[in-house]
Structure formats: structure tokens, C-alpha cells
PDB file of C-alpha atoms in Angstrom:
ATOM      1  CA  ARG A   1      77.558  97.176  84.256  1.00  0.00           C
ATOM      2  CA  VAL A   2      80.128  98.489  85.147  1.00  0.00           C
ATOM      3  CA  LEU A   3      80.381  99.676  89.646  1.00  0.00           C
ATOM      4  CA  ARG A   4      82.120 102.972  89.551  1.00  0.00           C
ATOM      5  CA  LEU A   5      83.186 104.614  92.943  1.00  0.00           C
ATOM      6  CA  HIS A   6      80.137 105.199  94.781  1.00  0.00           C
ATOM      7  CA  ASP A   7      78.292 102.177  93.982  1.00  0.00           C
ATOM      8  CA  PRO A   8      77.369 100.753  97.534  1.00  0.00           C
ATOM      9  CA  VAL A   9      78.827  97.188  96.681  1.00  0.00           C
ATOM     10  CA  VAL A  10      82.059  99.092  96.194  1.00  0.00           C
ATOM     11  CA  GLN A  11      81.962 101.290  98.408  1.00  0.00           C
ATOM     12  CA  GLU A  12      81.446  98.079 101.030  1.00  0.00           C
ATOM     13  CA  LEU A  13      84.600  96.718  99.746  1.00  0.00           C
ATOM     14  CA  ILE A  14      86.320  99.898 100.372  1.00  0.00           C
ATOM     15  CA  ASN A  15      85.229  99.729 103.896  1.00  0.00           C
ATOM     16  CA  LEU A  16      85.941  95.892 103.869  1.00  0.00           C
ATOM     17  CA  ALA A  17      89.722  96.378 102.803  1.00  0.00           C
ATOM     18  CA  ALA A  18      90.426  99.551 105.247  1.00  0.00           C
ATOM     19  CA  LYS A  19      88.362  98.046 108.654  1.00  0.00           C
ATOM     20  CA  ARG A  20      89.682  95.247 111.064  1.00  0.00           C
ATOM     21  CA  ASP A  21      86.969  95.321 112.470  1.00  0.00           C
ATOM     22  CA  LEU A  22      84.597  94.934 110.077  1.00  0.00           C
ATOM     23  CA  ARG A  23      87.109  92.418 108.784  1.00  0.00           C
ATOM     24  CA  SER A  24      86.920  90.587 111.868  1.00  0.00           C
ATOM     25  CA  SER A  25      82.882  90.722 112.035  1.00  0.00           C
ATOM     26  CA  LYS A  26      82.297  89.597 108.260  1.00  0.00           C
ATOM     27  CA  GLN A  27      85.119  87.010 109.042  1.00  0.00           C
ATOM     28  CA  ARG A  28      85.968  87.635 105.205  1.00  0.00           C
ATOM     29  CA  CYS A  29      89.117  89.317 103.836  1.00  0.00           C
ATOM     30  CA  VAL A  30      89.851  91.182 100.108  1.00  0.00           C
ATOM     31  CA  VAL A  31      92.184  89.738  97.927  1.00  0.00           C
ATOM     32  CA  THR A  32      93.665  91.565  95.329  1.00  0.00           C
ATOM     33  CA  GLY A  33      95.724  90.411  92.486  1.00  0.00           C
ATOM     34  CA  THR A  34      95.335  88.805  89.465  1.00  0.00           C
ATOM     35  CA  LYS A  35      98.278  85.961  89.648  1.00  0.00           C
ATOM     36  CA  LEU A  36      96.935  85.817  94.190  1.00  0.00           C
ATOM     37  CA  VAL A  37      93.153  85.868  93.292  1.00  0.00           C
ATOM     38  CA  GLN A  38      94.011  83.106  90.302  1.00  0.00           C
ATOM     39  CA  ASP A  39      96.025  80.795  92.232  1.00  0.00           C
ATOM     40  CA  LEU A  40      94.143  80.803  95.585  1.00  0.00           C
ATOM     41  CA  GLY A  41      90.995  80.338  93.243  1.00  0.00           C
ATOM     42  CA  ARG A  42      92.396  77.119  92.402  1.00  0.00           C
ATOM     43  CA  ARG A  43      91.692  75.986  95.918  1.00  0.00           C
ATOM     44  CA  HIS A  44      88.780  78.471  96.753  1.00  0.00           C
ATOM     45  CA  GLN A  45      85.165  80.001  96.187  1.00  0.00           C
ATOM     46  CA  PHE A  46      85.495  84.228  95.942  1.00  0.00           C
ATOM     47  CA  HIS A  47      82.187  85.369  97.052  1.00  0.00           C
ATOM     48  CA  GLU A  48      82.462  88.606  95.202  1.00  0.00           C
ATOM     49  CA  LEU A  49      84.663  88.590  92.480  1.00  0.00           C
ATOM     50  CA  LEU A  50      86.073  92.125  90.010  1.00  0.00           C
ATOM     51  CA  SER A  51      87.361  92.590  86.988  1.00  0.00           C
ATOM     52  CA  LYS A  52      88.022  95.606  84.614  1.00  0.00           C
ATOM     53  CA  LYS A  53      86.028  93.531  82.035  1.00  0.00           C
ATOM     54  CA  ALA A  54      84.043  90.683  81.780  1.00  0.00           C
ATOM     55  CA  ASP A  55      85.442  88.739  79.057  1.00  0.00           C
ATOM     56  CA  ASP A  56      88.945  88.783  80.988  1.00  0.00           C
ATOM     57  CA  PRO A  57      90.311  85.797  80.318  1.00  0.00           C
ATOM     58  CA  ALA A  58      92.616  85.653  83.552  1.00  0.00           C
ATOM     59  CA  LEU A  59      89.128  85.050  85.443  1.00  0.00           C
ATOM     60  CA  GLU A  60      88.673  81.595  83.233  1.00  0.00           C
ATOM     61  CA  GLY A  61      88.235  78.478  86.026  1.00  0.00           C
ATOM     62  CA  LEU A  62      87.617  80.953  88.625  1.00  0.00           C
ATOM     63  CA  ARG A  63      84.353  80.244  90.846  1.00  0.00           C
ATOM     64  CA  ALA A  64      82.766  82.866  92.967  1.00  0.00           C
ATOM     65  CA  THR A  65      79.007  84.031  94.039  1.00  0.00           C
ATOM     66  CA  THR A  66      79.300  87.265  92.192  1.00  0.00           C
ATOM     67  CA  GLN A  67      81.072  88.279  89.887  1.00  0.00           C
ATOM     68  CA  TYR A  68      80.883  92.591  88.595  1.00  0.00           C
ATOM     69  CA  VAL A  69      82.517  94.290  86.241  1.00  0.00           C
ATOM     70  CA  ALA A  70      84.324  97.755  87.389  1.00  0.00           C
ATOM     71  CA  ASP A  71      86.159 100.787  86.494  1.00  0.00           C
ATOM     72  CA  GLU A  72      90.096 101.278  86.989  1.00  0.00           C
ATOM     73  CA  ARG A  73      89.468 103.851  89.682  1.00  0.00           C
ATOM     74  CA  SER A  74      87.243 101.618  91.954  1.00  0.00           C
ATOM     75  CA  LEU A  75      90.222  98.773  91.147  1.00  0.00           C
ATOM     76  CA  ARG A  76      92.563 101.314  92.557  1.00  0.00           C
ATOM     77  CA  ARG A  77      90.482 102.538  95.551  1.00  0.00           C
ATOM     78  CA  ILE A  78      89.494  98.806  96.668  1.00  0.00           C
ATOM     79  CA  ALA A  79      93.553  97.375  96.396  1.00  0.00           C
ATOM     80  CA  HIS A  80      94.805 100.484  97.756  1.00  0.00           C
ATOM     81  CA  LEU A  81      97.549 100.867  94.743  1.00  0.00           C
ATOM     82  CA  THR A  82      97.945 104.602  92.927  1.00  0.00           C
ATOM     83  CA  SER A  83      98.137 102.012  89.697  1.00  0.00           C
ATOM     84  CA  PHE A  84      95.405  98.647  89.252  1.00  0.00           C
ATOM     85  CA  GLU A  85      93.491  97.326  87.098  1.00  0.00           C
ATOM     86  CA  GLY A  86      93.964  93.369  88.031  1.00  0.00           C
ATOM     87  CA  LEU A  87      91.348  91.155  89.541  1.00  0.00           C
ATOM     88  CA  ILE A  88      90.129  91.467  93.075  1.00  0.00           C
ATOM     89  CA  GLY A  89      88.122  88.196  95.172  1.00  0.00           C
ATOM     90  CA  THR A  90      86.939  88.094  98.952  1.00  0.00           C
ATOM     91  CA  LEU A  91      87.196  85.619 100.315  1.00  0.00           C
ATOM     92  CA  ASP A  92      86.644  83.998 104.422  1.00  0.00           C
ATOM     93  CA  LEU A  93      89.599  84.468 106.611  1.00  0.00           C
ATOM     94  CA  PRO A  94      91.028  81.284 107.117  1.00  0.00           C
ATOM     95  CA  ARG A  95      90.401  80.041 111.081  1.00  0.00           C
ATOM     96  CA  PRO A  96      93.122  79.602 113.849  1.00  0.00           C
ATOM     97  CA  SER A  97      94.226  76.195 114.471  1.00  0.00           C
ATOM     98  CA  ARG A  98      93.868  74.860 118.012  1.00  0.00           C
ATOM     99  CA  ASP A  99      96.284  73.474 118.488  1.00  0.00           C
ATOM    100  CA  LEU A 100      99.641  71.830 115.955  1.00  0.00           C
ATOM    101  CA  VAL A 101     100.133  67.938 115.301  1.00  0.00           C
ATOM    102  CA  ASP A 102     103.871  67.816 115.471  1.00  0.00           C
ATOM    103  CA  PRO A 103     105.107  71.238 114.618  1.00  0.00           C
ATOM    104  CA  ARG A 104     109.172  70.566 114.068  1.00  0.00           C
ATOM    105  CA  LEU A 105     109.389  75.117 112.999  1.00  0.00           C
ATOM    106  CA  VAL A 106     107.067  77.291 114.355  1.00  0.00           C
ATOM    107  CA  LEU A 107     107.360  81.283 114.038  1.00  0.00           C
ATOM    108  CA  CYS A 108     107.100  83.224 116.229  1.00  0.00           C
ATOM    109  CA  LEU A 109     105.701  87.035 116.232  1.00  0.00           C
ATOM    110  CA  ASP A 110     105.677  89.849 117.345  1.00  0.00           C
ATOM    111  CA  TYR A 111     105.093  94.075 117.598  1.00  0.00           C
ATOM    112  CA  VAL A 112     105.309  93.432 113.611  1.00  0.00           C
ATOM    113  CA  GLN A 113     103.447  96.162 113.016  1.00  0.00           C
ATOM    114  CA  ASP A 114     103.599  97.096 109.255  1.00  0.00           C
ATOM    115  CA  PRO A 115     101.408  95.054 107.100  1.00  0.00           C
ATOM    116  CA  GLY A 116     103.489  94.226 104.313  1.00  0.00           C
ATOM    117  CA  ILE A 117     106.405  93.302 106.388  1.00  0.00           C
ATOM    118  CA  MET A 118     104.303  90.987 108.363  1.00  0.00           C
ATOM    119  CA  GLY A 119     103.429  89.575 104.911  1.00  0.00           C
ATOM    120  CA  THR A 120     106.901  89.501 103.819  1.00  0.00           C
ATOM    121  CA  LEU A 121     108.332  87.137 106.588  1.00  0.00           C
ATOM    122  CA  LEU A 122     104.577  85.172 105.920  1.00  0.00           C
ATOM    123  CA  ARG A 123     105.871  84.246 102.209  1.00  0.00           C
ATOM    124  CA  THR A 124     109.611  83.616 103.765  1.00  0.00           C
ATOM    125  CA  ALA A 125     108.053  81.185 105.819  1.00  0.00           C
ATOM    126  CA  VAL A 126     106.111  79.266 103.327  1.00  0.00           C
ATOM    127  CA  ALA A 127     109.638  79.532 101.399  1.00  0.00           C
ATOM    128  CA  PHE A 128     111.501  77.592 103.489  1.00  0.00           C
ATOM    129  CA  GLN A 129     109.055  74.775 105.045  1.00  0.00           C
ATOM    130  CA  TRP A 130     108.051  76.611 108.004  1.00  0.00           C
ATOM    131  CA  GLN A 131     104.784  74.265 109.881  1.00  0.00           C
ATOM    132  CA  ALA A 132     102.971  76.977 111.616  1.00  0.00           C
ATOM    133  CA  VAL A 133     103.110  80.786 113.220  1.00  0.00           C
ATOM    134  CA  TRP A 134     102.352  81.969 116.903  1.00  0.00           C
ATOM    135  CA  PHE A 135     101.448  85.380 116.201  1.00  0.00           C
ATOM    136  CA  LEU A 136     101.398  87.295 119.611  1.00  0.00           C
ATOM    137  CA  PRO A 137      98.839  89.894 120.547  1.00  0.00           C
ATOM    138  CA  ASN A 138     101.354  93.517 119.611  1.00  0.00           C
ATOM    139  CA  CYS A 139     101.079  92.229 115.739  1.00  0.00           C
ATOM    140  CA  SER A 140      99.554  93.815 112.869  1.00  0.00           C
ATOM    141  CA  ASP A 141      96.180  92.896 111.025  1.00  0.00           C
ATOM    142  CA  ILE A 142      97.774  89.851 109.119  1.00  0.00           C
ATOM    143  CA  PHE A 143      94.178  90.600 106.888  1.00  0.00           C
ATOM    144  CA  HIS A 144      95.310  93.718 106.002  1.00  0.00           C
ATOM    145  CA  PRO A 145      95.285  93.731 102.109  1.00  0.00           C
ATOM    146  CA  ARG A 146      98.752  94.631 101.821  1.00  0.00           C
ATOM    147  CA  CYS A 147      99.459  91.796 104.195  1.00  0.00           C
ATOM    148  CA  VAL A 148      97.726  89.514 102.506  1.00  0.00           C
ATOM    149  CA  ARG A 149      99.656  90.228  98.882  1.00  0.00           C
ATOM    150  CA  ALA A 150     102.783  90.810 100.140  1.00  0.00           C
ATOM    151  CA  SER A 151     101.965  87.021 102.202  1.00  0.00           C
ATOM    152  CA  GLN A 152     100.967  85.732  98.717  1.00  0.00           C
ATOM    153  CA  GLY A 153      98.215  84.321 100.250  1.00  0.00           C
ATOM    154  CA  ALA A 154     100.169  82.698 103.104  1.00  0.00           C
ATOM    155  CA  LEU A 155      97.819  82.415 105.881  1.00  0.00           C
ATOM    156  CA  PHE A 156      95.290  80.243 103.592  1.00  0.00           C
ATOM    157  CA  GLU A 157      97.622  76.564 103.509  1.00  0.00           C
ATOM    158  CA  LEU A 158      99.780  78.185 106.295  1.00  0.00           C
ATOM    159  CA  PRO A 159      98.538  77.077 110.057  1.00  0.00           C
ATOM    160  CA  TYR A 160      98.540  80.175 112.411  1.00  0.00           C
ATOM    161  CA  ILE A 161      98.014  80.496 116.226  1.00  0.00           C
ATOM    162  CA  ARG A 162      97.089  83.424 118.131  1.00  0.00           C
ATOM    163  CA  GLY A 163      98.020  83.525 121.588  1.00  0.00           C
ATOM    164  CA  SER A 164     100.029  85.440 124.729  1.00  0.00           C
ATOM    165  CA  ALA A 165     103.671  84.786 125.233  1.00  0.00           C
ATOM    166  CA  GLN A 166     102.554  82.399 127.976  1.00  0.00           C
ATOM    167  CA  ASP A 167     100.519  80.696 126.238  1.00  0.00           C
ATOM    168  CA  LEU A 168     104.167  80.498 123.686  1.00  0.00           C
ATOM    169  CA  GLU A 169     105.930  78.399 127.106  1.00  0.00           C
ATOM    170  CA  LYS A 170     103.353  76.243 127.567  1.00  0.00           C
ATOM    171  CA  PHE A 171     102.993  75.488 124.727  1.00  0.00           C
ATOM    172  CA  CYS A 172     106.690  74.939 123.410  1.00  0.00           C
ATOM    173  CA  ARG A 173     106.983  72.616 126.880  1.00  0.00           C
ATOM    174  CA  ARG A 174     104.492  70.408 125.456  1.00  0.00           C
ATOM    175  CA  LYS A 175     105.749  70.098 122.292  1.00  0.00           C
ATOM    176  CA  LYS A 176     108.969  69.606 123.322  1.00  0.00           C
ATOM    177  CA  LEU A 177     110.613  72.684 121.005  1.00  0.00           C
ATOM    178  CA  THR A 178     113.130  75.807 121.739  1.00  0.00           C
ATOM    179  CA  LEU A 179     112.018  79.185 122.401  1.00  0.00           C
ATOM    180  CA  ALA A 180     115.223  80.838 120.443  1.00  0.00           C
ATOM    181  CA  VAL A 181     115.495  84.800 119.398  1.00  0.00           C
ATOM    182  CA  SER A 182     117.555  86.024 116.569  1.00  0.00           C
ATOM    183  CA  HIS A 183     119.963  88.504 118.963  1.00  0.00           C
ATOM    184  CA  SER A 184     123.666  89.805 117.868  1.00  0.00           C
ATOM    185  CA  ALA A 185     125.008  88.304 121.018  1.00  0.00           C
ATOM    186  CA  GLY A 186     123.223  84.883 120.712  1.00  0.00           C
ATOM    187  CA  MET A 187     125.217  81.309 121.542  1.00  0.00           C
ATOM    188  CA  ASP A 188     125.062  78.682 118.887  1.00  0.00           C
ATOM    189  CA  ILE A 189     121.358  76.493 119.151  1.00  0.00           C
ATOM    190  CA  GLY A 190     123.614  73.605 118.658  1.00  0.00           C
ATOM    191  CA  ALA A 191     125.737  74.337 121.348  1.00  0.00           C
ATOM    192  CA  PRO A 192     125.591  73.469 124.945  1.00  0.00           C
ATOM    193  CA  ALA A 193     122.922  74.517 127.037  1.00  0.00           C
ATOM    194  CA  GLY A 194     123.438  78.619 128.582  1.00  0.00           C
ATOM    195  CA  PRO A 195     121.894  80.322 131.552  1.00  0.00           C
ATOM    196  CA  TYR A 196     118.110  79.759 129.946  1.00  0.00           C
ATOM    197  CA  GLY A 197     118.831  76.175 128.730  1.00  0.00           C
ATOM    198  CA  ALA A 198     118.784  75.365 125.220  1.00  0.00           C
ATOM    199  CA  LYS A 199     117.567  71.992 125.787  1.00  0.00           C
ATOM    200  CA  ALA A 200     114.092  71.551 123.739  1.00  0.00           C
ATOM    201  CA  GLY A 201     110.879  73.014 125.742  1.00  0.00           C
ATOM    202  CA  SER A 202     113.306  74.057 128.495  1.00  0.00           C
ATOM    203  CA  GLY A 203     112.893  78.284 128.339  1.00  0.00           C
ATOM    204  CA  PRO A 204     113.357  80.826 125.939  1.00  0.00           C
ATOM    205  CA  THR A 205     117.743  80.938 124.464  1.00  0.00           C
ATOM    206  CA  THR A 206     118.722  83.642 121.463  1.00  0.00           C
ATOM    207  CA  VAL A 207     120.612  82.521 118.192  1.00  0.00           C
ATOM    208  CA  PRO A 208     123.071  84.685 116.279  1.00  0.00           C
ATOM    209  CA  GLY A 209     121.673  86.918 113.752  1.00  0.00           C
ATOM    210  CA  ILE A 210     120.252  90.883 113.139  1.00  0.00           C
ATOM    211  CA  PRO A 211     120.948  92.876 116.053  1.00  0.00           C
ATOM    212  CA  MET A 212     117.313  93.042 117.729  1.00  0.00           C
ATOM    213  CA  GLY A 213     116.584  97.050 118.972  1.00  0.00           C
ATOM    214  CA  PRO A 214     113.943  99.406 117.507  1.00  0.00           C
ATOM    215  CA  ALA A 215     111.930  98.039 114.367  1.00  0.00           C
ATOM    216  CA  PRO A 216     111.024 100.078 111.995  1.00  0.00           C
ATOM    217  CA  ASN A 217     107.963 101.409 112.241  1.00  0.00           C
ATOM    218  CA  GLY A 218     106.606 101.756 115.249  1.00  0.00           C
ATOM    219  CA  GLY A 219     107.666  97.852 116.426  1.00  0.00           C
ATOM    220  CA  ARG A 220     110.133  96.812 118.756  1.00  0.00           C
ATOM    221  CA  GLY A 221     112.601  94.608 119.786  1.00  0.00           C
ATOM    222  CA  LEU A 222     114.812  92.599 122.408  1.00  0.00           C
ATOM    223  CA  PRO A 223     117.674  95.749 123.787  1.00  0.00           C
TER     224      PRO A 223
END
């Protein structure tokens, strides 16, 4: 059978894609897009897997507990896109790491409130081979479908930690990492220690970069 918009399975997946609390309680997220589903399917088995037709060649090699055929309207609503006819799957959320063995480059994010921008930052971190991400308390939902799609599933391979600014400073001291922030008036991170000290693990410093004023979409930055 072909799932239509009012089918209970479709409604459940629409809610899972839209509601952060539901994702948290079920510990699952929605993955949209044929290429992303195929890439993640090489390493993971999906719970549900939806396609426009049962004999879609893009399904080859993918594993799922339950496979469905859904109409285009249902796929669009689940994906939160006006035009969409690719694959959709659901996966268990990757668990946060308790600690990192020997991190050298950790991306720290706070007040990033747009899921698409968050996803782009995560995809960039993977491209530049950063070892992990630290999420401070004021970030958007990192498993929102737009973030998962924009990041190309980065958090399924990139370790991440959630914690406060105080936890982050303790972590940096323990791991002997320099906590640096991009700022237009920043100092060269390789220069002699400034007012805060650029010595690894000693405290926050700033490095030359884009001015961090009010961020887009209600975010915040440095003054």
C-alpha cells in the first residue's frame, strides 16, 4: 500500500521531524535526502525507510526494520520541503561522548539558533578534520531535520559533548587546550601571551576573525 498524508505512520514521522521533545523521548531523528540516506545506510540500519516507489534503485543495499512506499505529498511534509521526492529514514540519535581521549581541535558552539547554519558549521568542521564539537546550552536542536541535512549527518561520525561554559573551561584546562574566540580585534594565537594568556589551557583568548556582533536569526555573539 502507499502511505498517504493522514496515515498514522506519516503523522508520527511529521511529528518526529517537527518536535524536539519527541525526538528526545524516542531518541530518534528523521534523515531526509537520497544521498544522505545512502551514505548513512552504509553504516547504520534504519528503523523506518520511506521511498516514492517500492522498486526505487536508490534503495539497493539499504537495511531497515520496516520499509514503506509513500506519496510525494507525505514525503514533502515529513522533509519540511516544498519540493521533495527522495528517500527518508529514521535512525537512533548518536549518543554524546563522555570524554575525548586526545583532542586537538574542538569546535565550541553557542547561540547558533538557525538549524541550517548549525548544520553548515558541523559539515565544515568535518571537512577541516576537527576532532569533536562542544555544544553550549543556547544552541538550536542539533537533530532538527534541517541541521541533519545541512551537516550531511556529521554527528553520526563526529564526537560531541554538551556542557556549560564552566564545564568547557575545566575541560580545556584538563586537556591543555587553548580556548579561542574569533574576533575582529583578536590577537594572533601564536603570539606571546596577552591579557588572558594564550598558553594552552590557561584561559580564553581571541584570534583575528569576523566581528562577532549580533548574530543572524536571533543569535548572539561577542561585543
